[in-house]
Each structure stands twice: as structure tokens, then as C-alpha cells.
PDB file of C-alpha atoms and ligand atoms in Angstrom:
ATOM      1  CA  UNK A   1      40.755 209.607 133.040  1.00  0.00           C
ATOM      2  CA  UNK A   2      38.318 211.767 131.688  1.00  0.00           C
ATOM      3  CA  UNK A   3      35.270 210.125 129.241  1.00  0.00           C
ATOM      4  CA  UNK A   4      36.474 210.849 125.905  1.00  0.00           C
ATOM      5  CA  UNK A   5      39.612 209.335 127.206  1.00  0.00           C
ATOM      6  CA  UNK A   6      38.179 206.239 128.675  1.00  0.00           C
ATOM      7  CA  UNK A   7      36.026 205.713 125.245  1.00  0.00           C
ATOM      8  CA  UNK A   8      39.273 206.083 123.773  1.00  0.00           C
ATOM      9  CA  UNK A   9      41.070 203.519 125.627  1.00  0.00           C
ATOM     10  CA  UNK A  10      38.131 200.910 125.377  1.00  0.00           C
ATOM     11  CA  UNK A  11      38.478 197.820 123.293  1.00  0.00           C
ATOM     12  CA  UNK A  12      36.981 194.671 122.723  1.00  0.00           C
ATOM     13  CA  UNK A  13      39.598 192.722 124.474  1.00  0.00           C
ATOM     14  CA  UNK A  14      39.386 189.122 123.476  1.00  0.00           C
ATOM     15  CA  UNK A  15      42.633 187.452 125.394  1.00  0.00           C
ATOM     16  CA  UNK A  16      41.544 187.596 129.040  1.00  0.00           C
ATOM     17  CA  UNK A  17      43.054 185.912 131.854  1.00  0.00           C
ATOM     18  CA  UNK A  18      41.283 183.212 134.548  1.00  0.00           C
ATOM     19  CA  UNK A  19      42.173 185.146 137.168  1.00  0.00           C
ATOM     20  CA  UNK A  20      38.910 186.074 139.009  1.00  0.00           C
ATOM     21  CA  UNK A  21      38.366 189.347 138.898  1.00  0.00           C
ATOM     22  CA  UNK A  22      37.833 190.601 142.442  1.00  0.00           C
ATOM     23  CA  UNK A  23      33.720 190.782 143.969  1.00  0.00           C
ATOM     24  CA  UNK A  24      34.349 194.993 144.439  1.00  0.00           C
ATOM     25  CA  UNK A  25      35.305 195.351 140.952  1.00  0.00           C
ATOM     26  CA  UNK A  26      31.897 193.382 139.762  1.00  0.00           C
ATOM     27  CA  UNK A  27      30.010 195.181 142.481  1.00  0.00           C
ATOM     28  CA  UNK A  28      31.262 198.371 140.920  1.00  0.00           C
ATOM     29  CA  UNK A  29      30.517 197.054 137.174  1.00  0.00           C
ATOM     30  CA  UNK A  30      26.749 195.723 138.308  1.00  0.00           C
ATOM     31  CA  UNK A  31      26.347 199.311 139.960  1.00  0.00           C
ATOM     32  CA  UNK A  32      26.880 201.379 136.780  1.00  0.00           C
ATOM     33  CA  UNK A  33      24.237 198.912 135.322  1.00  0.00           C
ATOM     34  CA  UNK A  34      21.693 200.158 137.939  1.00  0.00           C
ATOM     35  CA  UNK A  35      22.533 203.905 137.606  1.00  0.00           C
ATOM     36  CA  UNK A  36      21.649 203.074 133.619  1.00  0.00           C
ATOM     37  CA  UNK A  37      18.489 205.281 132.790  1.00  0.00           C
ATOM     38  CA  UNK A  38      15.269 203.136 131.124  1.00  0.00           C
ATOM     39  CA  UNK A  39      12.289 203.639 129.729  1.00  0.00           C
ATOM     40  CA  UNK A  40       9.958 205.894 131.955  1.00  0.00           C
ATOM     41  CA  UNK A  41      12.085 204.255 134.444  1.00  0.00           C
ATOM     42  CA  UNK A  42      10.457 200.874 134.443  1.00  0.00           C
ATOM     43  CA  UNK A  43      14.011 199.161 135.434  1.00  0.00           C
ATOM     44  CA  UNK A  44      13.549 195.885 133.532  1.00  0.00           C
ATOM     45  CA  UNK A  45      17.218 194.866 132.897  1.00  0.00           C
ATOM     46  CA  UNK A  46      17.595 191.832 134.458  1.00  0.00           C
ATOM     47  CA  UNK A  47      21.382 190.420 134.309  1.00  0.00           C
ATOM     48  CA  UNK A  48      23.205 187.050 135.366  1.00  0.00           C
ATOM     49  CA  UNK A  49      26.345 187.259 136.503  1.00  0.00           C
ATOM     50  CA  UNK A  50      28.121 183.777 135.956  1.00  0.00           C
ATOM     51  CA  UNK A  51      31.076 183.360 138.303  1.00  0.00           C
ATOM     52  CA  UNK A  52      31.309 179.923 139.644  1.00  0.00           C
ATOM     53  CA  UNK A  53      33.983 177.355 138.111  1.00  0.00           C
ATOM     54  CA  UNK A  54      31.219 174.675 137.507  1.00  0.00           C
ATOM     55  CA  UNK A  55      28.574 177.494 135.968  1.00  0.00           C
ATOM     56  CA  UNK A  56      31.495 179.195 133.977  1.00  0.00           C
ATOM     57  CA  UNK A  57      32.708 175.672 132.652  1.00  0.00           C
ATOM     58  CA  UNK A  58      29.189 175.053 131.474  1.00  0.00           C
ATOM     59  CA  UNK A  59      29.129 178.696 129.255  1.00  0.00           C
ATOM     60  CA  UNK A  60      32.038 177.779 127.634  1.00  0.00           C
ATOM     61  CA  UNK A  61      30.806 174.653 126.883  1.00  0.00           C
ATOM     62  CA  UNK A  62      27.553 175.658 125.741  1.00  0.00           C
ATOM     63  CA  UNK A  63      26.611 179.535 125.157  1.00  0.00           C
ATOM     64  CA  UNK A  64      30.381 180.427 124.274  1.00  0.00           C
ATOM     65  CA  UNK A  65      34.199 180.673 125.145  1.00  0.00           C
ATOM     66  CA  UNK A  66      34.083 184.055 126.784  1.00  0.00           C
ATOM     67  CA  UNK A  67      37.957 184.685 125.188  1.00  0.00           C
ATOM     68  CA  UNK A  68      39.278 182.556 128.338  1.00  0.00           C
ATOM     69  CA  UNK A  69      37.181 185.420 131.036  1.00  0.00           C
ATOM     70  CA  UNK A  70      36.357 184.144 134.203  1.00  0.00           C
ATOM     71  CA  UNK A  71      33.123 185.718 134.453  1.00  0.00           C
ATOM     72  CA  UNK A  72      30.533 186.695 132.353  1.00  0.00           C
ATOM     73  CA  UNK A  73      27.368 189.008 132.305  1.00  0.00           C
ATOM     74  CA  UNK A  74      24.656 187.909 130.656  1.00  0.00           C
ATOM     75  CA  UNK A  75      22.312 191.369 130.196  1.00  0.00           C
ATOM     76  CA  UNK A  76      18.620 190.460 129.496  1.00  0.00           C
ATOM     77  CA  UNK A  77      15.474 192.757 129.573  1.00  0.00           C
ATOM     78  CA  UNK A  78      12.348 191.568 130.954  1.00  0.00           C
ATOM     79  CA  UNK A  79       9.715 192.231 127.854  1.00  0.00           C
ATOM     80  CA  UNK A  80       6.875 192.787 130.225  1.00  0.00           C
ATOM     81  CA  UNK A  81       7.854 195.032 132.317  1.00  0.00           C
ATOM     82  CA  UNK A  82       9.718 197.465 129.897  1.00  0.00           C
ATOM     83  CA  UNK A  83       7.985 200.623 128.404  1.00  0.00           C
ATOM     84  CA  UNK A  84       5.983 199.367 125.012  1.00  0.00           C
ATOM     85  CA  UNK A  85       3.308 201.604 124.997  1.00  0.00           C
ATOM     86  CA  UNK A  86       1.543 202.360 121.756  1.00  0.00           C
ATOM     87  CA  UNK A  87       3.066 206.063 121.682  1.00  0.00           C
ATOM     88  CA  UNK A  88       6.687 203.995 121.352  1.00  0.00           C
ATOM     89  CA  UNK A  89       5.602 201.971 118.412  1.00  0.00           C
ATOM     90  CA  UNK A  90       7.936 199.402 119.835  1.00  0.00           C
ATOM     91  CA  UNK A  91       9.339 197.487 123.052  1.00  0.00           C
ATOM     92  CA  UNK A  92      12.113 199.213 124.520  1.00  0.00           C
ATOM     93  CA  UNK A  93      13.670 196.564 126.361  1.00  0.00           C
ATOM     94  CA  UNK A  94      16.760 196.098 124.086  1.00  0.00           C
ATOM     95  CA  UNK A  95      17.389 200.020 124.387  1.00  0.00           C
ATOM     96  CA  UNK A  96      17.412 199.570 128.068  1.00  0.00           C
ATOM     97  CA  UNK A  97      19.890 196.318 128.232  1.00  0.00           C
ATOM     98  CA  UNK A  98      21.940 198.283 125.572  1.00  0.00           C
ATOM     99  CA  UNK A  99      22.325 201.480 127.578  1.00  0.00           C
ATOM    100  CA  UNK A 100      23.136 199.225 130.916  1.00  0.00           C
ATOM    101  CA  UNK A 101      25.163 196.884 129.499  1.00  0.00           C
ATOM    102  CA  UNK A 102      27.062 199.952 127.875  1.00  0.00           C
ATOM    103  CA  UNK A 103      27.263 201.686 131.297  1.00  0.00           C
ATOM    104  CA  UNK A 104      28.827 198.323 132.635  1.00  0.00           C
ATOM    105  CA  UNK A 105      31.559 197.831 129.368  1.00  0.00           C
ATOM    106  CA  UNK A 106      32.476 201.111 130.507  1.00  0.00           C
ATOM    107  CA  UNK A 107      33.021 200.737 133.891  1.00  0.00           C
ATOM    108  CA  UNK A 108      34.936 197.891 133.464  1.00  0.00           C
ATOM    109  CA  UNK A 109      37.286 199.618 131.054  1.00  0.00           C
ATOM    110  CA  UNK A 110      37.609 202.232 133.975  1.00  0.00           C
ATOM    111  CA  UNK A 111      38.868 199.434 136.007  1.00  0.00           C
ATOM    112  CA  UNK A 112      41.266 198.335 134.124  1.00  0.00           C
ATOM    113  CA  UNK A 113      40.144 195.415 133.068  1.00  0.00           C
ATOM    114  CA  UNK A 114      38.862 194.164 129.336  1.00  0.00           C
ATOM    115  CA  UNK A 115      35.438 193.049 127.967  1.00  0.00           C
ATOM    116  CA  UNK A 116      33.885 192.585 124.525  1.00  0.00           C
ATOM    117  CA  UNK A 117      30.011 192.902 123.636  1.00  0.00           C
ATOM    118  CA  UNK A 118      29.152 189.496 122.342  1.00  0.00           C
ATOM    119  CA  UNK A 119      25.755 189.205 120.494  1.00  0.00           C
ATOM    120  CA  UNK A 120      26.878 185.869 118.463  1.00  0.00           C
ATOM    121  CA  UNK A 121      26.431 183.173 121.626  1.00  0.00           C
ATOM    122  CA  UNK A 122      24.549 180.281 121.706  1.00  0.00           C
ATOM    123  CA  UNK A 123      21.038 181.527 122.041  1.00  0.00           C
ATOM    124  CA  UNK A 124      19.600 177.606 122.294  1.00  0.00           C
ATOM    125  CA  UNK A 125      22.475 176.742 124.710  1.00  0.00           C
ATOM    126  CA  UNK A 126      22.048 179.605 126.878  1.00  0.00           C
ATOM    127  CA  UNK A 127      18.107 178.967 126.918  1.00  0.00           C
ATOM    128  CA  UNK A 128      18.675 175.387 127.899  1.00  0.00           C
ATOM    129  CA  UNK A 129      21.916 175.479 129.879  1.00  0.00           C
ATOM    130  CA  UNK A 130      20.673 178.624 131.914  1.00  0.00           C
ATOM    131  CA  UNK A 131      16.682 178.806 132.198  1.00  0.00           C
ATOM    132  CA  UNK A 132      15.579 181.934 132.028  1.00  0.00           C
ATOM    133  CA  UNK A 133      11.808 183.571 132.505  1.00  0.00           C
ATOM    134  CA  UNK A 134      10.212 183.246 129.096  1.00  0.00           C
ATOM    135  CA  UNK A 135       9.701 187.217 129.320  1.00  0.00           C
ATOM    136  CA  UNK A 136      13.456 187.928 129.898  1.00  0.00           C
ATOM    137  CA  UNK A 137      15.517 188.451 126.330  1.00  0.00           C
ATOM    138  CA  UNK A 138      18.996 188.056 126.839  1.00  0.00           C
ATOM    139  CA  UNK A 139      20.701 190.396 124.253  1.00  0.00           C
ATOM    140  CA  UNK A 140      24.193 190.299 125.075  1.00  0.00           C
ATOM    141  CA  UNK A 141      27.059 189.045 126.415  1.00  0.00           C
ATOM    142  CA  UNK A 142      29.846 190.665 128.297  1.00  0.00           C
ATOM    143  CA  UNK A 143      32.573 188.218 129.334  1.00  0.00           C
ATOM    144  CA  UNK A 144      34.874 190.520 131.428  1.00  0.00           C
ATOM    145  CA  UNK A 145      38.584 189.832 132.484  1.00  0.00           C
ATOM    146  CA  UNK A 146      42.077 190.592 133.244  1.00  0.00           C
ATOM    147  CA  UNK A 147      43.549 191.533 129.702  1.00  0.00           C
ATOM    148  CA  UNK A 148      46.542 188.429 128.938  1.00  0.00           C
ATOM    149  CA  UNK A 149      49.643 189.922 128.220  1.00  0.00           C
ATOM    150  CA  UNK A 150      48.975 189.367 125.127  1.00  0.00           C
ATOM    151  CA  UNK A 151      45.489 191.556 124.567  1.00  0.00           C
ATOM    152  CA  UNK A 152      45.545 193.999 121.792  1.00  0.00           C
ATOM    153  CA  UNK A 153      42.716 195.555 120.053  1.00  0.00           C
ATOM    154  CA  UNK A 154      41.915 194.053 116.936  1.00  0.00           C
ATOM    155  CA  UNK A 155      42.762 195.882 113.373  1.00  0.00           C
ATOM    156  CA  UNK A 156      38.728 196.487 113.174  1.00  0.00           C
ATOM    157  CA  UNK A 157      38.903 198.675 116.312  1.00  0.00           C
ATOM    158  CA  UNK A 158      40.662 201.586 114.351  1.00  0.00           C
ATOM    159  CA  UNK A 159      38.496 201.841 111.815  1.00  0.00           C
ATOM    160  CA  UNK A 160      36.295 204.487 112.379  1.00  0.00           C
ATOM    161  CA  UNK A 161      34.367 206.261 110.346  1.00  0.00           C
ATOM    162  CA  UNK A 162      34.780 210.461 110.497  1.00  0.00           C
ATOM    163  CA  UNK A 163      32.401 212.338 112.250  1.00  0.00           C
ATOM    164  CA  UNK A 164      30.822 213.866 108.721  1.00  0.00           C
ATOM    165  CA  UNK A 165      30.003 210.011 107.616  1.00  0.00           C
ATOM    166  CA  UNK A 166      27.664 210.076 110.803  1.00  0.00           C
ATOM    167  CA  UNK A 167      26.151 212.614 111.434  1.00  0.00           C
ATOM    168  CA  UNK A 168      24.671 215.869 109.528  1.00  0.00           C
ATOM    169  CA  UNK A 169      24.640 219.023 110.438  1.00  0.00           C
ATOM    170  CA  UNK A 170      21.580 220.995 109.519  1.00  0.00           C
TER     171      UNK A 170
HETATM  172  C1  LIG B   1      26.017 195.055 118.998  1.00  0.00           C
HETATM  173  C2  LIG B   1      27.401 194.463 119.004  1.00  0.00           C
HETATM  174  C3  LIG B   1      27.571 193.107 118.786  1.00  0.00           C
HETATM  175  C4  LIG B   1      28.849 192.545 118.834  1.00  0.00           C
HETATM  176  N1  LIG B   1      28.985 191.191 118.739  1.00  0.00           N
HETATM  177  C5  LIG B   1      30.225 190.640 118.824  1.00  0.00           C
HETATM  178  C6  LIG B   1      30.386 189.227 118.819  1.00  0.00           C
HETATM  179  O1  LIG B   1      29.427 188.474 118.745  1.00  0.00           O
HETATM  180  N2  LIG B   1      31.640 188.726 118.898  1.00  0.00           N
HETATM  181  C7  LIG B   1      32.742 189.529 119.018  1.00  0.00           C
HETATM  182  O2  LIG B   1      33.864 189.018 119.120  1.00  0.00           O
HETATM  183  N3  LIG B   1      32.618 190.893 119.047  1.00  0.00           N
HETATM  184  C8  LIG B   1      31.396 191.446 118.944  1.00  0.00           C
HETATM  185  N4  LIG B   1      31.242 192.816 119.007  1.00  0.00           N
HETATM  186  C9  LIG B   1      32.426 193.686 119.092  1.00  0.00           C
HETATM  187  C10 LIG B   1      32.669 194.432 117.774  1.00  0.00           C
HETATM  188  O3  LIG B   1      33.147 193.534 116.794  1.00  0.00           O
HETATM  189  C11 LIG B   1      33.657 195.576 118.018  1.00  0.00           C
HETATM  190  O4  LIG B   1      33.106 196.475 118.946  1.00  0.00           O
HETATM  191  C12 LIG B   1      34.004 196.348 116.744  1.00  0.00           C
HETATM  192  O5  LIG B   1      34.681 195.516 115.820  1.00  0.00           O
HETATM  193  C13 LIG B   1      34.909 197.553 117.039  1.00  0.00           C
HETATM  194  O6  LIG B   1      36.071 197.119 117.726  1.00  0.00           O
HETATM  195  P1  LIG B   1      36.422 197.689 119.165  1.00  0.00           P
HETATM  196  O7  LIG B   1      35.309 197.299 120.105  1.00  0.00           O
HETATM  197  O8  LIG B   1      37.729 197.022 119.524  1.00  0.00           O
HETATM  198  O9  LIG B   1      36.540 199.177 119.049  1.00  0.00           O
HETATM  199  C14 LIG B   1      29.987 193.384 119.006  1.00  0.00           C
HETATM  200  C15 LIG B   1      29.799 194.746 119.237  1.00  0.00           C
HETATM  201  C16 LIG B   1      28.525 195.269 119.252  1.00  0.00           C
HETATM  202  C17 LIG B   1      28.356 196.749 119.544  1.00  0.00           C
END
């Protein structure tokens, strides 16, 4: 599939089955996370990747339901090590998570399987549930899954705006 195509055929799939999704696949979707560029190449994503029955069971119960997924990502930045040099005005760490956790969505689509960007988890839960390094944000979520037979985009996901809404050409 080429990449128009594949950005066509993604979806935030939100009826995922339990079945684990095998360790090449998520050694594939963690690799396209790597090969994301970053700030002057300072690298600072820093990513969980929740697997286990008991640490899965305690997401759901906690940071969030993860549409029934069997794994989730959970794609931080560590704040001190990304690129916020005064000629930035600004940290970059959420660019970098965003472009790696992008890179990954993708990849996963490639595969086959479904995921959704989730920004609205449990940001307490997750803090307590799954201690993190006070420098590491976690910005988002990717639970990633089989898609249920059932999956279908949601009516949202054709809505899209025409290219001349978004962008102007000078
Ligand atoms: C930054 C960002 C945050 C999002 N947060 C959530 C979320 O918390 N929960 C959710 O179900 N979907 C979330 N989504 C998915 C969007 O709702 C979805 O991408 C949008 O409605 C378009 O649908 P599509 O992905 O099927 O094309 C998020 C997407 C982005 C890019």
C-alpha cells in the first residue's frame, strides 16, 4: 500500500480484540518510533509498552479501557533531555512524542491492525498506577489491537475539512 493509501485506510479503531498481538508486530511498531526524527536529534521519547495481563488489567482499571486492546503504548518525552533552547521559545518534547507516536499509529495501521490516539486517560491514575520519572510527560495513549469484527470508523472520521480550509496558497 502506498502512503496516501495507508493514511487513507487509518482509523481510530475503538472495538479491538484481546487477542495479543504478536511480539514481531510490536517490535516492528516500537521500531518506526525509533526511526521518528527529534529535535537536533536529542531522542527523548521514552515509551511503555504495557503487555502483561496483570499490568493491562490495572490500565483499564485505572488510566483507561483501551477499547478492549491488549496492549497499550504509553508515549512520554523526557522534558530534560529534549531540545528547549532559547532560539525554540519552547520545549519540544511533545513535538517529538507526537511525531513518534504518529510514526508508530502508522505502522500499526500497515499491519493490519487498529489503534486510536487517546489524550483523555487518567493522568492521576497513570502517575500513581505506573510511576514514571518526574521529567518524563506522558502525552498519549495508543492502545493497539486486532480490529473486532465489529470495528468501523466512527461518523467523525469522514469529516474532513478540504484542502483550501487548511492551507493557503501564496
Ligand atoms: C491529539 C489527539 C487526541 C485524541 N484524543 C482522543 C481521545 O482521548 N479519545 C478518543 O477516543 N479519540 C481520541 N482521538 C481520536 C480523534 O477523535 C480522531 O482521530 C478524530 O475524530 C478523527 O477520526 P479518525 O481518527 O477515525 O479519522 C484523538 C486524536 C488526536 C489527534
Amino acid at each position: 500500500m502506498d502512503f496516501l493509501s495507508l493514511c487513507r485506510n487509518r482509523y481510530s479503531a475503538r472495538q479491538l480484540s484481546p487477542e495479543p498481538v504478536p511480539e514481531e508486530m510490536v517490535n516492528r511498531i516500537l521500531e518506526a518510533g525509533r526511526l521518528a526524527p527529534s529535535a537536533m536529534n536529542y531522542q527523548p521519547v521514552r515509551i511503555l509498552c504495557i503487555r502483561s495481563e496483570e499490568k493491562m488489567n490495572l490500565f483499564r482499571q485505572t488510566v483507561h479501557p483501551c477499547f478492549g486492546a491488549s496492549m497499550v503504548l504509553v508515549v512520554c518525552a523526557d522534558k530534560e533531555v529534549a531540545c528547549h533552547s532559547e532560539r525554540v521559545h519552547h520545549n519540544l518534547a511533545e513535538m517529538d512524542a507526537t511525531i513518534a507516536a504518529t510514526h508508530m499509529m502508522l505502522e500499526a495501521t500497515s499491519l493490519g491492525l487498529g489503534c486510536t490516539w487517546v489524550c483523555a486517560f487518567q493522568y492521576e491514575g497513570l502517575r500513581q498506577s505506573f510511576p514514571l520519572p518526574d521529567s518524563w510527560e506522558p502525552y498519549m495513549i495508543l492502545p493497539i489491537g486486532y480490529k473486532d469484527a465489529s470495528c468501523a470508523p466512527s461518523p467523525r472520521h469522514e469529516q474532513r475539512n478540504p484542502i483550501s480550509s487548511m492551507v493557503t496558497f501564496l
